């Protein structure tokens, strides 16, 4: 399998165009799944304080045959750590749990607007980057209002905005905002939040036309939108398939048809962010 291409970020750093999601991967089984992902070619692991598996991520990296310097790790500050001092401490504790001296990408997991301290958390991340604790900084589940607030306050644009993005929720407006601000869109639940649209006609027809799986079609659609998906699978074969996306290209009509499955309605994310397991 060929190596994974990279996206250049607005700070001069780069990330692989496909990452590996780790939510719910914990303990020995989680370490084994993440180690398999690295052995299968993934070079970006996406974790978070709220996932409760940063230690397992660090163990997987150290146990794999891949050089640690070739692996990129993303983690996220939770909503309860947005006060400046708590955000700094959150970064430092993530470094300890990961067993690392620098985090490749640290995100604010969500803006927690009812508390309204996300700008404070952003200042903490900017300072953490200046201290060399993190290489790149970004956000997750931010709207245009939240993005402009942190940029106006600090003069620093996030490198990444990780949002829910899949064929049922293609986020056209938010992607345009991110693009306009020079921010890379990253996709959580890239195959679908509750149910994957594998049987939908545009996906099934494209899969048949290109000799690909429906999941490969959707992930290829993500890449052709310019997004960075982070699919998750504990199955080694599916891990390989989800990374084998560079031997075909969707037509413009296929991309448009898959995007047409969505019904964007002004949401940024589905469900209640106060109870969603990823925040």
mmCIF file of C-alpha atoms in Angstrom:
data_model
loop_
_atom_site.group_PDB
_atom_site.id
_atom_site.type_symbol
_atom_site.label_atom_id
_atom_site.label_comp_id
_atom_site.label_asym_id
_atom_site.label_seq_id
_atom_site.Cartn_x
_atom_site.Cartn_y
_atom_site.Cartn_z
ATOM 1 C CA UNK A 1 0.000 0.000 0.000
ATOM 2 C CA UNK A 2 1.292 3.450 -0.879
ATOM 3 C CA UNK A 3 2.099 5.973 1.841
ATOM 4 C CA UNK A 4 -0.564 8.386 3.010
ATOM 5 C CA UNK A 5 -0.502 11.883 1.524
ATOM 6 C CA UNK A 6 -0.437 14.936 3.785
ATOM 7 C CA UNK A 7 -2.250 18.234 4.112
ATOM 8 C CA UNK A 8 -0.192 21.324 4.917
ATOM 9 C CA UNK A 9 -1.688 23.364 7.741
ATOM 10 C CA UNK A 10 -1.759 27.145 8.088
ATOM 11 C CA UNK A 11 1.113 27.031 10.602
ATOM 12 C CA UNK A 12 3.495 25.212 8.259
ATOM 13 C CA UNK A 13 3.058 21.815 9.875
ATOM 14 C CA UNK A 14 1.341 18.915 8.122
ATOM 15 C CA UNK A 15 -1.020 16.040 8.899
ATOM 16 C CA UNK A 16 -1.821 12.820 7.027
ATOM 17 C CA UNK A 17 -4.990 13.212 4.936
ATOM 18 C CA UNK A 18 -6.608 10.301 6.811
ATOM 19 C CA UNK A 19 -6.426 9.726 10.552
ATOM 20 C CA UNK A 20 -7.519 6.936 12.878
ATOM 21 C CA UNK A 21 -10.245 7.564 15.441
ATOM 22 C CA UNK A 22 -9.768 6.009 18.865
ATOM 23 C CA UNK A 23 -12.955 6.823 20.792
ATOM 24 C CA UNK A 24 -13.990 3.772 22.909
ATOM 25 C CA UNK A 25 -10.678 1.964 22.239
ATOM 26 C CA UNK A 26 -9.314 1.280 25.721
ATOM 27 C CA UNK A 27 -7.273 -1.277 27.624
ATOM 28 C CA UNK A 28 -5.293 -4.084 26.042
ATOM 29 C CA UNK A 29 -7.802 -4.542 23.215
ATOM 30 C CA UNK A 30 -7.657 -0.842 22.440
ATOM 31 C CA UNK A 31 -3.862 -0.859 22.405
ATOM 32 C CA UNK A 32 -3.925 -3.858 20.046
ATOM 33 C CA UNK A 33 -6.383 -2.145 17.685
ATOM 34 C CA UNK A 34 -4.355 1.062 17.589
ATOM 35 C CA UNK A 35 -1.094 -0.822 17.145
ATOM 36 C CA UNK A 36 -2.672 -2.707 14.231
ATOM 37 C CA UNK A 37 -3.762 0.607 12.718
ATOM 38 C CA UNK A 38 -0.200 1.898 12.858
ATOM 39 C CA UNK A 39 1.141 -1.322 11.347
ATOM 40 C CA UNK A 40 -1.488 -0.988 8.596
ATOM 41 C CA UNK A 41 -0.240 2.453 7.594
ATOM 42 C CA UNK A 42 -2.060 5.032 9.715
ATOM 43 C CA UNK A 43 0.158 7.835 10.962
ATOM 44 C CA UNK A 44 -2.373 9.996 12.809
ATOM 45 C CA UNK A 45 -4.155 8.859 15.973
ATOM 46 C CA UNK A 46 -7.052 10.991 17.228
ATOM 47 C CA UNK A 47 -7.724 10.888 20.977
ATOM 48 C CA UNK A 48 -9.109 13.194 23.678
ATOM 49 C CA UNK A 49 -9.095 13.652 27.422
ATOM 50 C CA UNK A 50 -12.747 12.588 27.439
ATOM 51 C CA UNK A 51 -11.979 9.331 25.621
ATOM 52 C CA UNK A 52 -10.045 8.124 28.651
ATOM 53 C CA UNK A 53 -7.449 6.393 26.488
ATOM 54 C CA UNK A 54 -4.469 8.727 26.114
ATOM 55 C CA UNK A 55 -2.261 6.288 28.022
ATOM 56 C CA UNK A 56 -3.347 3.473 25.695
ATOM 57 C CA UNK A 57 -2.540 5.641 22.671
ATOM 58 C CA UNK A 58 0.964 6.228 23.990
ATOM 59 C CA UNK A 59 1.394 2.519 24.684
ATOM 60 C CA UNK A 60 0.271 1.629 21.157
ATOM 61 C CA UNK A 61 2.791 4.006 19.616
ATOM 62 C CA UNK A 62 5.635 2.631 21.711
ATOM 63 C CA UNK A 63 4.623 -0.988 21.031
ATOM 64 C CA UNK A 64 4.397 -0.621 17.258
ATOM 65 C CA UNK A 65 7.211 -1.026 14.763
ATOM 66 C CA UNK A 66 6.626 2.530 13.512
ATOM 67 C CA UNK A 67 9.109 5.142 14.657
ATOM 68 C CA UNK A 68 7.366 7.449 17.173
ATOM 69 C CA UNK A 69 8.573 10.514 15.289
ATOM 70 C CA UNK A 70 6.576 9.333 12.274
ATOM 71 C CA UNK A 71 3.286 9.238 14.205
ATOM 72 C CA UNK A 72 1.092 12.304 14.747
ATOM 73 C CA UNK A 73 -1.219 12.433 17.774
ATOM 74 C CA UNK A 74 -4.225 14.692 18.261
ATOM 75 C CA UNK A 75 -5.814 15.193 21.667
ATOM 76 C CA UNK A 76 -8.513 17.545 22.938
ATOM 77 C CA UNK A 77 -9.150 19.738 25.967
ATOM 78 C CA UNK A 78 -12.610 19.049 27.432
ATOM 79 C CA UNK A 79 -15.240 21.722 28.071
ATOM 80 C CA UNK A 80 -14.659 21.623 31.828
ATOM 81 C CA UNK A 81 -11.026 22.753 31.354
ATOM 82 C CA UNK A 82 -11.573 26.070 29.567
ATOM 83 C CA UNK A 83 -10.364 28.370 32.334
ATOM 84 C CA UNK A 84 -6.804 29.406 31.371
ATOM 85 C CA UNK A 85 -4.972 27.634 34.206
ATOM 86 C CA UNK A 86 -7.081 24.500 33.801
ATOM 87 C CA UNK A 87 -6.447 24.433 30.049
ATOM 88 C CA UNK A 88 -2.683 24.668 30.578
ATOM 89 C CA UNK A 89 -2.854 21.913 33.178
ATOM 90 C CA UNK A 90 -4.960 19.793 30.809
ATOM 91 C CA UNK A 91 -2.251 19.997 28.131
ATOM 92 C CA UNK A 92 0.466 19.114 30.633
ATOM 93 C CA UNK A 93 -1.492 16.130 31.960
ATOM 94 C CA UNK A 94 -2.184 14.889 28.429
ATOM 95 C CA UNK A 95 1.542 14.971 27.734
ATOM 96 C CA UNK A 96 2.162 12.879 30.849
ATOM 97 C CA UNK A 97 -0.509 10.323 29.958
ATOM 98 C CA UNK A 98 0.719 10.064 26.371
ATOM 99 C CA UNK A 99 4.321 9.716 27.526
ATOM 100 C CA UNK A 100 5.374 12.494 25.164
ATOM 101 C CA UNK A 101 7.171 15.807 25.419
ATOM 102 C CA UNK A 102 5.144 17.493 22.669
ATOM 103 C CA UNK A 103 1.598 17.047 21.325
ATOM 104 C CA UNK A 104 1.334 17.256 17.548
ATOM 105 C CA UNK A 105 -2.171 18.757 17.533
ATOM 106 C CA UNK A 106 -4.242 19.885 20.506
ATOM 107 C CA UNK A 107 -7.867 20.947 20.028
ATOM 108 C CA UNK A 108 -10.523 22.592 22.168
ATOM 109 C CA UNK A 109 -13.070 19.759 22.108
ATOM 110 C CA UNK A 110 -16.090 22.057 21.870
ATOM 111 C CA UNK A 111 -16.816 25.712 22.688
ATOM 112 C CA UNK A 112 -19.041 24.991 25.722
ATOM 113 C CA UNK A 113 -20.918 28.235 24.993
ATOM 114 C CA UNK A 114 -23.021 28.191 28.162
ATOM 115 C CA UNK A 115 -19.798 28.719 30.137
ATOM 116 C CA UNK A 116 -18.238 31.002 27.531
ATOM 117 C CA UNK A 117 -14.549 30.541 28.381
ATOM 118 C CA UNK A 118 -13.396 29.047 25.080
ATOM 119 C CA UNK A 119 -11.454 32.234 24.239
ATOM 120 C CA UNK A 120 -9.545 31.770 27.489
ATOM 121 C CA UNK A 121 -8.804 28.162 26.544
ATOM 122 C CA UNK A 122 -7.577 29.339 23.139
ATOM 123 C CA UNK A 123 -5.162 31.802 24.763
ATOM 124 C CA UNK A 124 -3.838 28.900 26.806
ATOM 125 C CA UNK A 125 -3.269 26.815 23.668
ATOM 126 C CA UNK A 126 -1.504 29.700 21.920
ATOM 127 C CA UNK A 127 0.814 30.019 24.916
ATOM 128 C CA UNK A 128 1.315 26.245 25.104
ATOM 129 C CA UNK A 129 2.458 26.316 21.495
ATOM 130 C CA UNK A 130 4.877 29.131 22.299
ATOM 131 C CA UNK A 131 6.254 27.023 25.153
ATOM 132 C CA UNK A 132 6.809 24.094 22.790
ATOM 133 C CA UNK A 133 4.244 21.847 24.484
ATOM 134 C CA UNK A 134 2.226 21.496 21.270
ATOM 135 C CA UNK A 135 3.110 21.900 17.604
ATOM 136 C CA UNK A 136 -0.292 22.790 16.157
ATOM 137 C CA UNK A 137 -3.462 24.032 17.815
ATOM 138 C CA UNK A 138 -7.063 23.880 16.706
ATOM 139 C CA UNK A 139 -10.676 23.504 17.701
ATOM 140 C CA UNK A 140 -13.583 21.125 17.339
ATOM 141 C CA UNK A 141 -17.290 21.794 16.835
ATOM 142 C CA UNK A 142 -16.756 25.554 16.466
ATOM 143 C CA UNK A 143 -19.169 27.735 14.507
ATOM 144 C CA UNK A 144 -18.113 30.787 12.504
ATOM 145 C CA UNK A 145 -18.920 32.981 15.518
ATOM 146 C CA UNK A 146 -16.653 30.933 17.782
ATOM 147 C CA UNK A 147 -13.850 30.898 15.207
ATOM 148 C CA UNK A 148 -13.922 34.640 14.679
ATOM 149 C CA UNK A 149 -13.974 35.254 18.425
ATOM 150 C CA UNK A 150 -10.718 33.372 19.030
ATOM 151 C CA UNK A 151 -9.061 34.836 15.931
ATOM 152 C CA UNK A 152 -10.068 38.394 16.850
ATOM 153 C CA UNK A 153 -8.804 37.934 20.396
ATOM 154 C CA UNK A 154 -5.460 36.322 19.617
ATOM 155 C CA UNK A 155 -4.651 37.042 15.993
ATOM 156 C CA UNK A 156 -4.071 33.282 15.624
ATOM 157 C CA UNK A 157 -6.326 31.140 13.429
ATOM 158 C CA UNK A 158 -6.878 27.502 14.414
ATOM 159 C CA UNK A 159 -5.033 25.067 12.186
ATOM 160 C CA UNK A 160 -7.969 22.624 12.276
ATOM 161 C CA UNK A 161 -11.699 22.649 13.021
ATOM 162 C CA UNK A 162 -12.900 19.098 13.592
ATOM 163 C CA UNK A 163 -16.646 18.807 12.972
ATOM 164 C CA UNK A 164 -19.288 16.162 12.357
ATOM 165 C CA UNK A 165 -19.187 15.592 8.601
ATOM 166 C CA UNK A 166 -20.620 12.721 6.542
ATOM 167 C CA UNK A 167 -22.953 12.289 3.542
ATOM 168 C CA UNK A 168 -26.065 12.869 5.663
ATOM 169 C CA UNK A 169 -24.487 16.041 7.082
ATOM 170 C CA UNK A 170 -21.991 17.436 4.529
ATOM 171 C CA UNK A 171 -21.574 20.796 6.274
ATOM 172 C CA UNK A 172 -21.180 22.830 3.069
ATOM 173 C CA UNK A 173 -21.567 26.196 4.803
ATOM 174 C CA UNK A 174 -19.156 25.378 7.633
ATOM 175 C CA UNK A 175 -16.598 24.003 5.209
ATOM 176 C CA UNK A 176 -16.733 27.273 3.288
ATOM 177 C CA UNK A 177 -16.140 29.203 6.515
ATOM 178 C CA UNK A 178 -13.163 27.024 7.411
ATOM 179 C CA UNK A 179 -11.719 27.349 3.909
ATOM 180 C CA UNK A 180 -12.149 31.117 3.947
ATOM 181 C CA UNK A 181 -10.218 31.380 7.201
ATOM 182 C CA UNK A 182 -7.457 28.999 6.075
ATOM 183 C CA UNK A 183 -8.547 26.302 8.524
ATOM 184 C CA UNK A 184 -8.425 22.602 7.620
ATOM 185 C CA UNK A 185 -11.727 20.788 8.095
ATOM 186 C CA UNK A 186 -11.385 17.487 9.924
ATOM 187 C CA UNK A 187 -14.307 15.032 10.045
ATOM 188 C CA UNK A 188 -15.520 13.089 13.053
ATOM 189 C CA UNK A 189 -18.007 10.271 12.414
ATOM 190 C CA UNK A 190 -16.933 10.459 8.752
ATOM 191 C CA UNK A 191 -18.971 7.397 7.720
ATOM 192 C CA UNK A 192 -22.154 8.502 9.491
ATOM 193 C CA UNK A 193 -23.018 9.236 13.087
ATOM 194 C CA UNK A 194 -25.699 6.658 13.849
ATOM 195 C CA UNK A 195 -26.002 4.716 10.581
ATOM 196 C CA UNK A 196 -23.711 4.660 7.582
ATOM 197 C CA UNK A 197 -25.327 5.456 4.203
ATOM 198 C CA UNK A 198 -23.761 2.419 2.528
ATOM 199 C CA UNK A 199 -26.985 1.354 0.801
ATOM 200 C CA UNK A 200 -27.848 4.790 -0.562
ATOM 201 C CA UNK A 201 -27.920 4.741 -4.362
ATOM 202 C CA UNK A 202 -25.159 7.351 -4.985
ATOM 203 C CA UNK A 203 -22.803 5.470 -2.668
ATOM 204 C CA UNK A 204 -23.667 1.981 -3.899
ATOM 205 C CA UNK A 205 -23.444 2.970 -7.577
ATOM 206 C CA UNK A 206 -20.065 4.664 -7.095
ATOM 207 C CA UNK A 207 -18.781 1.609 -5.223
ATOM 208 C CA UNK A 208 -19.826 -0.661 -8.080
ATOM 209 C CA UNK A 209 -18.339 1.679 -10.692
ATOM 210 C CA UNK A 210 -14.939 1.866 -9.007
ATOM 211 C CA UNK A 211 -14.677 -1.625 -7.516
ATOM 212 C CA UNK A 212 -14.557 -0.132 -4.041
ATOM 213 C CA UNK A 213 -16.411 -0.683 -0.788
ATOM 214 C CA UNK A 214 -19.112 1.825 0.217
ATOM 215 C CA UNK A 215 -16.890 2.947 3.101
ATOM 216 C CA UNK A 216 -14.023 3.614 0.688
ATOM 217 C CA UNK A 217 -16.352 5.665 -1.512
ATOM 218 C CA UNK A 218 -17.468 7.823 1.411
ATOM 219 C CA UNK A 219 -13.924 8.348 2.649
ATOM 220 C CA UNK A 220 -12.782 9.182 -0.880
ATOM 221 C CA UNK A 221 -15.680 11.686 -1.039
ATOM 222 C CA UNK A 222 -14.304 13.222 2.159
ATOM 223 C CA UNK A 223 -10.875 13.640 0.597
ATOM 224 C CA UNK A 224 -12.271 15.202 -2.551
ATOM 225 C CA UNK A 225 -14.094 17.737 -0.385
ATOM 226 C CA UNK A 226 -10.708 18.634 1.081
ATOM 227 C CA UNK A 227 -11.602 17.215 4.501
ATOM 228 C CA UNK A 228 -9.489 15.021 6.771
ATOM 229 C CA UNK A 229 -11.558 12.051 7.976
ATOM 230 C CA UNK A 230 -10.738 10.030 11.099
ATOM 231 C CA UNK A 231 -12.536 6.681 10.686
ATOM 232 C CA UNK A 232 -12.361 4.087 13.444
ATOM 233 C CA UNK A 233 -12.306 0.302 13.198
ATOM 234 C CA UNK A 234 -10.815 -2.374 15.405
ATOM 235 C CA UNK A 235 -10.858 -4.836 12.491
ATOM 236 C CA UNK A 236 -7.449 -4.958 10.712
ATOM 237 C CA UNK A 237 -8.984 -5.670 7.286
ATOM 238 C CA UNK A 238 -11.359 -2.728 7.560
ATOM 239 C CA UNK A 239 -8.481 -0.577 8.764
ATOM 240 C CA UNK A 240 -6.603 -1.400 5.568
ATOM 241 C CA UNK A 241 -9.646 -0.796 3.389
ATOM 242 C CA UNK A 242 -10.359 2.559 5.026
ATOM 243 C CA UNK A 243 -6.852 3.705 4.154
ATOM 244 C CA UNK A 244 -6.796 2.299 0.610
ATOM 245 C CA UNK A 245 -8.346 5.363 -1.014
ATOM 246 C CA UNK A 246 -5.837 6.490 -3.591
ATOM 247 C CA UNK A 247 -6.389 4.034 -6.446
ATOM 248 C CA UNK A 248 -9.569 5.669 -7.721
ATOM 249 C CA UNK A 249 -11.210 9.072 -8.016
ATOM 250 C CA UNK A 250 -14.887 9.964 -7.904
ATOM 251 C CA UNK A 251 -16.349 12.009 -10.715
ATOM 252 C CA UNK A 252 -17.728 15.469 -9.994
ATOM 253 C CA UNK A 253 -21.210 14.062 -10.545
ATOM 254 C CA UNK A 254 -20.606 11.291 -8.002
ATOM 255 C CA UNK A 255 -19.321 13.776 -5.426
ATOM 256 C CA UNK A 256 -22.367 15.979 -5.979
ATOM 257 C CA UNK A 257 -24.767 13.045 -5.731
ATOM 258 C CA UNK A 258 -23.276 11.869 -2.434
ATOM 259 C CA UNK A 259 -23.354 15.424 -1.077
ATOM 260 C CA UNK A 260 -26.995 15.559 -2.122
ATOM 261 C CA UNK A 261 -27.840 12.978 0.540
ATOM 262 C CA UNK A 262 -27.378 15.636 3.190
ATOM 263 C CA UNK A 263 -29.915 17.899 4.779
ATOM 264 C CA UNK A 264 -27.875 20.641 6.394
ATOM 265 C CA UNK A 265 -30.186 22.627 8.609
ATOM 266 C CA UNK A 266 -27.942 25.058 10.417
ATOM 267 C CA UNK A 267 -26.704 22.562 13.005
ATOM 268 C CA UNK A 268 -23.043 22.203 13.733
ATOM 269 C CA UNK A 269 -23.429 18.801 15.338
ATOM 270 C CA UNK A 270 -26.290 16.422 15.939
ATOM 271 C CA UNK A 271 -27.804 15.672 19.308
ATOM 272 C CA UNK A 272 -27.097 17.442 22.586
ATOM 273 C CA UNK A 273 -23.421 18.421 22.947
ATOM 274 C CA UNK A 274 -23.769 18.453 26.728
ATOM 275 C CA UNK A 275 -24.271 14.691 26.760
ATOM 276 C CA UNK A 276 -22.416 13.581 23.625
ATOM 277 C CA UNK A 277 -19.657 11.142 24.531
ATOM 278 C CA UNK A 278 -17.107 12.929 22.379
ATOM 279 C CA UNK A 279 -17.268 16.264 24.189
#
